CHARMM-style PDB file with segment names, atoms N, HN, CA, C and O in Angstrom:
ATOM      1  N   UNK     1      -1.295  13.390 -18.003  1.00  0.00      PROA
ATOM      2  CA  UNK     1      -2.082  13.371 -16.742  1.00  0.00      PROA
ATOM      3  C   UNK     1      -2.075  14.869 -16.339  1.00  0.00      PROA
ATOM      4  O   UNK     1      -1.179  15.672 -16.600  1.00  0.00      PROA
ATOM      5  N   UNK     2      -3.226  15.111 -15.658  1.00  0.00      PROA
ATOM      6  HN  UNK     2      -3.954  14.459 -15.446  1.00  0.00      PROA
ATOM      7  CA  UNK     2      -3.220  16.583 -15.054  1.00  0.00      PROA
ATOM      8  C   UNK     2      -3.230  16.619 -13.529  1.00  0.00      PROA
ATOM      9  O   UNK     2      -2.728  15.693 -12.892  1.00  0.00      PROA
ATOM     10  N   UNK     3      -3.738  17.569 -12.988  1.00  0.00      PROA
ATOM     11  HN  UNK     3      -4.146  18.321 -13.505  1.00  0.00      PROA
ATOM     12  CA  UNK     3      -3.625  17.712 -11.642  1.00  0.00      PROA
ATOM     13  C   UNK     3      -5.006  17.219 -10.924  1.00  0.00      PROA
ATOM     14  O   UNK     3      -5.249  17.175  -9.718  1.00  0.00      PROA
ATOM     15  N   UNK     4      -5.851  16.857 -12.045  1.00  0.00      PROA
ATOM     16  HN  UNK     4      -5.654  16.894 -13.024  1.00  0.00      PROA
ATOM     17  CA  UNK     4      -7.284  16.266 -11.392  1.00  0.00      PROA
ATOM     18  C   UNK     4      -6.805  14.841 -11.180  1.00  0.00      PROA
ATOM     19  O   UNK     4      -7.616  14.249 -10.468  1.00  0.00      PROA
ATOM     20  N   UNK     5      -5.885  14.152 -11.500  1.00  0.00      PROA
ATOM     21  HN  UNK     5      -5.226  14.632 -12.078  1.00  0.00      PROA
ATOM     22  CA  UNK     5      -5.941  12.706 -11.160  1.00  0.00      PROA
ATOM     23  C   UNK     5      -5.183  12.613 -10.042  1.00  0.00      PROA
ATOM     24  O   UNK     5      -5.216  11.497  -9.522  1.00  0.00      PROA
ATOM     25  N   UNK     6      -4.355  13.612  -9.379  1.00  0.00      PROA
ATOM     26  HN  UNK     6      -4.328  14.519  -9.801  1.00  0.00      PROA
ATOM     27  CA  UNK     6      -3.541  13.207  -8.304  1.00  0.00      PROA
ATOM     28  C   UNK     6      -4.197  13.019  -7.016  1.00  0.00      PROA
ATOM     29  O   UNK     6      -3.683  12.315  -6.147  1.00  0.00      PROA
ATOM     30  N   UNK     7      -5.594  13.770  -6.816  1.00  0.00      PROA
ATOM     31  HN  UNK     7      -6.012  14.342  -7.522  1.00  0.00      PROA
ATOM     32  CA  UNK     7      -6.343  13.542  -5.671  1.00  0.00      PROA
ATOM     33  C   UNK     7      -6.754  11.975  -5.637  1.00  0.00      PROA
ATOM     34  O   UNK     7      -6.788  11.358  -4.572  1.00  0.00      PROA
ATOM     35  N   UNK     8      -7.040  11.421  -6.793  1.00  0.00      PROA
ATOM     36  HN  UNK     8      -7.013  11.922  -7.658  1.00  0.00      PROA
ATOM     37  CA  UNK     8      -7.689  10.062  -7.064  1.00  0.00      PROA
ATOM     38  C   UNK     8      -6.432   8.927  -6.800  1.00  0.00      PROA
ATOM     39  O   UNK     8      -6.634   7.772  -6.423  1.00  0.00      PROA
ATOM     40  N   UNK     9      -5.361   9.402  -7.028  1.00  0.00      PROA
ATOM     41  HN  UNK     9      -5.196  10.339  -7.334  1.00  0.00      PROA
ATOM     42  CA  UNK     9      -4.160   8.407  -6.909  1.00  0.00      PROA
ATOM     43  C   UNK     9      -3.608   8.355  -5.407  1.00  0.00      PROA
ATOM     44  O   UNK     9      -2.911   7.443  -4.962  1.00  0.00      PROA
ATOM     45  N   UNK    10      -3.976   9.329  -4.795  1.00  0.00      PROA
ATOM     46  HN  UNK    10      -4.542  10.070  -5.157  1.00  0.00      PROA
ATOM     47  CA  UNK    10      -3.188   9.493  -3.153  1.00  0.00      PROA
ATOM     48  C   UNK    10      -3.777   8.508  -2.400  1.00  0.00      PROA
ATOM     49  O   UNK    10      -2.984   7.863  -1.713  1.00  0.00      PROA
ATOM     50  N   UNK    11      -5.284   8.110  -2.304  1.00  0.00      PROA
ATOM     51  HN  UNK    11      -5.928   8.634  -2.862  1.00  0.00      PROA
ATOM     52  CA  UNK    11      -5.913   7.105  -1.665  1.00  0.00      PROA
ATOM     53  C   UNK    11      -5.423   5.749  -2.055  1.00  0.00      PROA
ATOM     54  O   UNK    11      -5.224   4.840  -1.249  1.00  0.00      PROA
ATOM     55  N   UNK    12      -5.255   5.679  -3.260  1.00  0.00      PROA
ATOM     56  HN  UNK    12      -5.417   6.417  -3.915  1.00  0.00      PROA
ATOM     57  CA  UNK    12      -5.011   4.346  -3.731  1.00  0.00      PROA
ATOM     58  C   UNK    12      -3.287   3.905  -3.413  1.00  0.00      PROA
ATOM     59  O   UNK    12      -2.857   2.755  -3.334  1.00  0.00      PROA
ATOM     60  N   UNK    13      -2.632   4.962  -3.292  1.00  0.00      PROA
ATOM     61  HN  UNK    13      -2.981   5.896  -3.357  1.00  0.00      PROA
ATOM     62  CA  UNK    13      -1.226   4.872  -3.052  1.00  0.00      PROA
ATOM     63  C   UNK    13      -1.108   4.609  -1.382  1.00  0.00      PROA
ATOM     64  O   UNK    13      -0.420   3.711  -0.894  1.00  0.00      PROA
ATOM     65  N   UNK    14      -1.806   5.442  -0.713  1.00  0.00      PROA
ATOM     66  HN  UNK    14      -2.364   6.171  -1.109  1.00  0.00      PROA
ATOM     67  CA  UNK    14      -1.791   5.204   0.737  1.00  0.00      PROA
ATOM     68  C   UNK    14      -2.160   3.908   0.847  1.00  0.00      PROA
ATOM     69  O   UNK    14      -1.286   3.319   1.483  1.00  0.00      PROA
ATOM     70  N   UNK    15      -3.188   3.060   0.476  1.00  0.00      PROA
ATOM     71  HN  UNK    15      -3.898   3.538  -0.041  1.00  0.00      PROA
ATOM     72  CA  UNK    15      -3.775   1.801   0.602  1.00  0.00      PROA
ATOM     73  C   UNK    15      -2.533   0.976   0.497  1.00  0.00      PROA
ATOM     74  O   UNK    15      -2.131   0.346   1.475  1.00  0.00      PROA
ATOM     75  N   UNK    16      -1.935   0.955  -0.605  1.00  0.00      PROA
ATOM     76  HN  UNK    16      -2.262   1.467  -1.400  1.00  0.00      PROA
ATOM     77  CA  UNK    16      -0.834   0.184  -1.319  1.00  0.00      PROA
ATOM     78  C   UNK    16       0.265   0.261   0.051  1.00  0.00      PROA
ATOM     79  O   UNK    16       0.601  -0.692   0.754  1.00  0.00      PROA
ATOM     80  N   UNK    17       0.576   1.287   0.146  1.00  0.00      PROA
ATOM     81  HN  UNK    17       0.304   2.061  -0.426  1.00  0.00      PROA
ATOM     82  CA  UNK    17       1.545   1.537   1.393  1.00  0.00      PROA
ATOM     83  C   UNK    17       1.321   0.944   2.516  1.00  0.00      PROA
ATOM     84  O   UNK    17       2.204   0.372   3.154  1.00  0.00      PROA
ATOM     85  N   UNK    18       0.069   1.026   2.880  1.00  0.00      PROA
ATOM     86  HN  UNK    18      -0.649   1.491   2.361  1.00  0.00      PROA
ATOM     87  CA  UNK    18      -0.188   0.551   4.065  1.00  0.00      PROA
ATOM     88  C   UNK    18      -0.255  -0.967   4.062  1.00  0.00      PROA
ATOM     89  O   UNK    18      -0.022  -1.572   5.108  1.00  0.00      PROA
ATOM     90  N   UNK    19      -0.558  -1.608   2.960  1.00  0.00      PROA
ATOM     91  HN  UNK    19      -0.748  -1.117   2.110  1.00  0.00      PROA
ATOM     92  CA  UNK    19      -0.552  -2.879   2.766  1.00  0.00      PROA
ATOM     93  C   UNK    19       0.711  -3.602   2.657  1.00  0.00      PROA
ATOM     94  O   UNK    19       0.924  -4.767   2.993  1.00  0.00      PROA
ATOM     95  N   UNK    20       1.648  -2.630   2.064  1.00  0.00      PROA
ATOM     96  HN  UNK    20       1.475  -1.683   1.791  1.00  0.00      PROA
ATOM     97  CA  UNK    20       2.996  -3.359   2.078  1.00  0.00      PROA
ATOM     98  C   UNK    20       3.545  -3.355   3.683  1.00  0.00      PROA
ATOM     99  O   UNK    20       4.130  -4.355   4.100  1.00  0.00      PROA
ATOM    100  N   UNK    21       3.370  -2.404   4.395  1.00  0.00      PROA
ATOM    101  HN  UNK    21       2.895  -1.592   4.056  1.00  0.00      PROA
ATOM    102  CA  UNK    21       3.904  -2.077   5.614  1.00  0.00      PROA
ATOM    103  C   UNK    21       3.396  -3.404   6.394  1.00  0.00      PROA
ATOM    104  O   UNK    21       4.147  -4.225   6.919  1.00  0.00      PROA
ATOM    105  N   UNK    22       1.940  -3.462   6.371  1.00  0.00      PROA
ATOM    106  HN  UNK    22       1.330  -2.795   5.944  1.00  0.00      PROA
ATOM    107  CA  UNK    22       1.319  -4.531   7.123  1.00  0.00      PROA
ATOM    108  C   UNK    22       2.032  -5.935   6.777  1.00  0.00      PROA
ATOM    109  O   UNK    22       2.378  -6.742   7.640  1.00  0.00      PROA
ATOM    110  N   UNK    23       2.213  -6.117   5.312  1.00  0.00      PROA
ATOM    111  HN  UNK    23       1.932  -5.461   4.611  1.00  0.00      PROA
ATOM    112  CA  UNK    23       2.810  -7.138   5.056  1.00  0.00      PROA
ATOM    113  C   UNK    23       4.188  -7.662   5.695  1.00  0.00      PROA
ATOM    114  O   UNK    23       4.415  -8.800   6.105  1.00  0.00      PROA
ATOM    115  N   UNK    24       5.113  -6.478   5.679  1.00  0.00      PROA
ATOM    116  HN  UNK    24       4.928  -5.553   5.345  1.00  0.00      PROA
ATOM    117  CA  UNK    24       6.568  -6.446   6.142  1.00  0.00      PROA
ATOM    118  C   UNK    24       6.735  -6.624   7.356  1.00  0.00      PROA
ATOM    119  O   UNK    24       7.759  -7.149   7.791  1.00  0.00      PROA
ATOM    120  N   UNK    25       5.654  -6.172   8.191  1.00  0.00      PROA
ATOM    121  HN  UNK    25       4.821  -5.745   7.837  1.00  0.00      PROA
ATOM    122  CA  UNK    25       5.833  -6.240   9.606  1.00  0.00      PROA
ATOM    123  C   UNK    25       5.456  -7.431  10.251  1.00  0.00      PROA
ATOM    124  O   UNK    25       5.896  -7.632  11.383  1.00  0.00      PROA
ATOM    125  N   UNK    26       4.700  -8.270   9.707  1.00  0.00      PROA
ATOM    126  HN  UNK    26       4.343  -8.106   8.788  1.00  0.00      PROA
ATOM    127  CA  UNK    26       4.117  -9.493  10.133  1.00  0.00      PROA
ATOM    128  C   UNK    26       5.396 -10.621  10.067  1.00  0.00      PROA
ATOM    129  O   UNK    26       6.249 -10.593   9.180  1.00  0.00      PROA
ATOM    130  N   UNK    27       5.371 -11.502  11.045  1.00  0.00      PROA
ATOM    131  HN  UNK    27       4.679 -11.525  11.765  1.00  0.00      PROA
ATOM    132  CA  UNK    27       6.372 -12.416  11.199  1.00  0.00      PROA
ATOM    133  C   UNK    27       6.409 -13.358   9.767  1.00  0.00      PROA
ATOM    134  O   UNK    27       5.340 -13.457   9.164  1.00  0.00      PROA
ATOM    135  N   UNK    28       7.638 -14.064   9.198  1.00  0.00      PROA
ATOM    136  HN  UNK    28       8.506 -13.983   9.688  1.00  0.00      PROA
ATOM    137  CA  UNK    28       7.474 -14.703   8.021  1.00  0.00      PROA
ATOM    138  C   UNK    28       6.634 -16.009   8.267  1.00  0.00      PROA
ATOM    139  O   UNK    28       6.220 -16.620   7.282  1.00  0.00      PROA
ATOM    140  N   UNK    29       6.370 -16.454   9.499  1.00  0.00      PROA
ATOM    141  HN  UNK    29       6.707 -15.958  10.300  1.00  0.00      PROA
ATOM    142  CA  UNK    29       5.602 -17.716   9.489  1.00  0.00      PROA
ATOM    143  C   UNK    29       4.182 -17.347   9.140  1.00  0.00      PROA
ATOM    144  O   UNK    29       3.510 -18.246   8.634  1.00  0.00      PROA
ATOM    145  N   UNK    30       3.659 -16.261   9.311  1.00  0.00      PROA
ATOM    146  HN  UNK    30       4.205 -15.531   9.722  1.00  0.00      PROA
ATOM    147  CA  UNK    30       2.361 -15.901   9.013  1.00  0.00      PROA
ATOM    148  C   UNK    30       2.172 -15.698   7.312  1.00  0.00      PROA
ATOM    149  O   UNK    30       1.170 -16.001   6.665  1.00  0.00      PROA
ATOM    150  N   UNK    31       3.097 -15.259   6.935  1.00  0.00      PROA
ATOM    151  HN  UNK    31       3.911 -15.013   7.460  1.00  0.00      PROA
ATOM    152  CA  UNK    31       3.162 -15.071   5.269  1.00  0.00      PROA
ATOM    153  C   UNK    31       3.255 -16.603   4.468  1.00  0.00      PROA
ATOM    154  O   UNK    31       2.999 -16.768   3.276  1.00  0.00      PROA
ATOM    155  N   UNK    32       3.604 -17.468   5.250  1.00  0.00      PROA
ATOM    156  HN  UNK    32       3.812 -17.333   6.218  1.00  0.00      PROA
ATOM    157  CA  UNK    32       3.635 -18.891   4.731  1.00  0.00      PROA
ATOM    158  C   UNK    32       4.865 -18.805   3.659  1.00  0.00      PROA
ATOM    159  O   UNK    32       4.818 -19.280   2.525  1.00  0.00      PROA
ATOM    160  N   UNK    33       6.070 -18.049   4.278  1.00  0.00      PROA
ATOM    161  HN  UNK    33       6.108 -17.662   5.199  1.00  0.00      PROA
ATOM    162  CA  UNK    33       7.396 -18.168   3.219  1.00  0.00      PROA
ATOM    163  C   UNK    33       8.056 -18.846   3.925  1.00  0.00      PROA
ATOM    164  OT1 UNK    33       9.174 -19.211   3.562  1.00  0.00      PROA
TER     165      UNK     33
END
């Protein structure tokens, strides 16, 4: 993998990070766990 892939991976990683944070910050009752 070269440096050209980094700009493409950053937005994806950011979306995943936000999704994880959004999931973790929600009450357990909303997750159905």
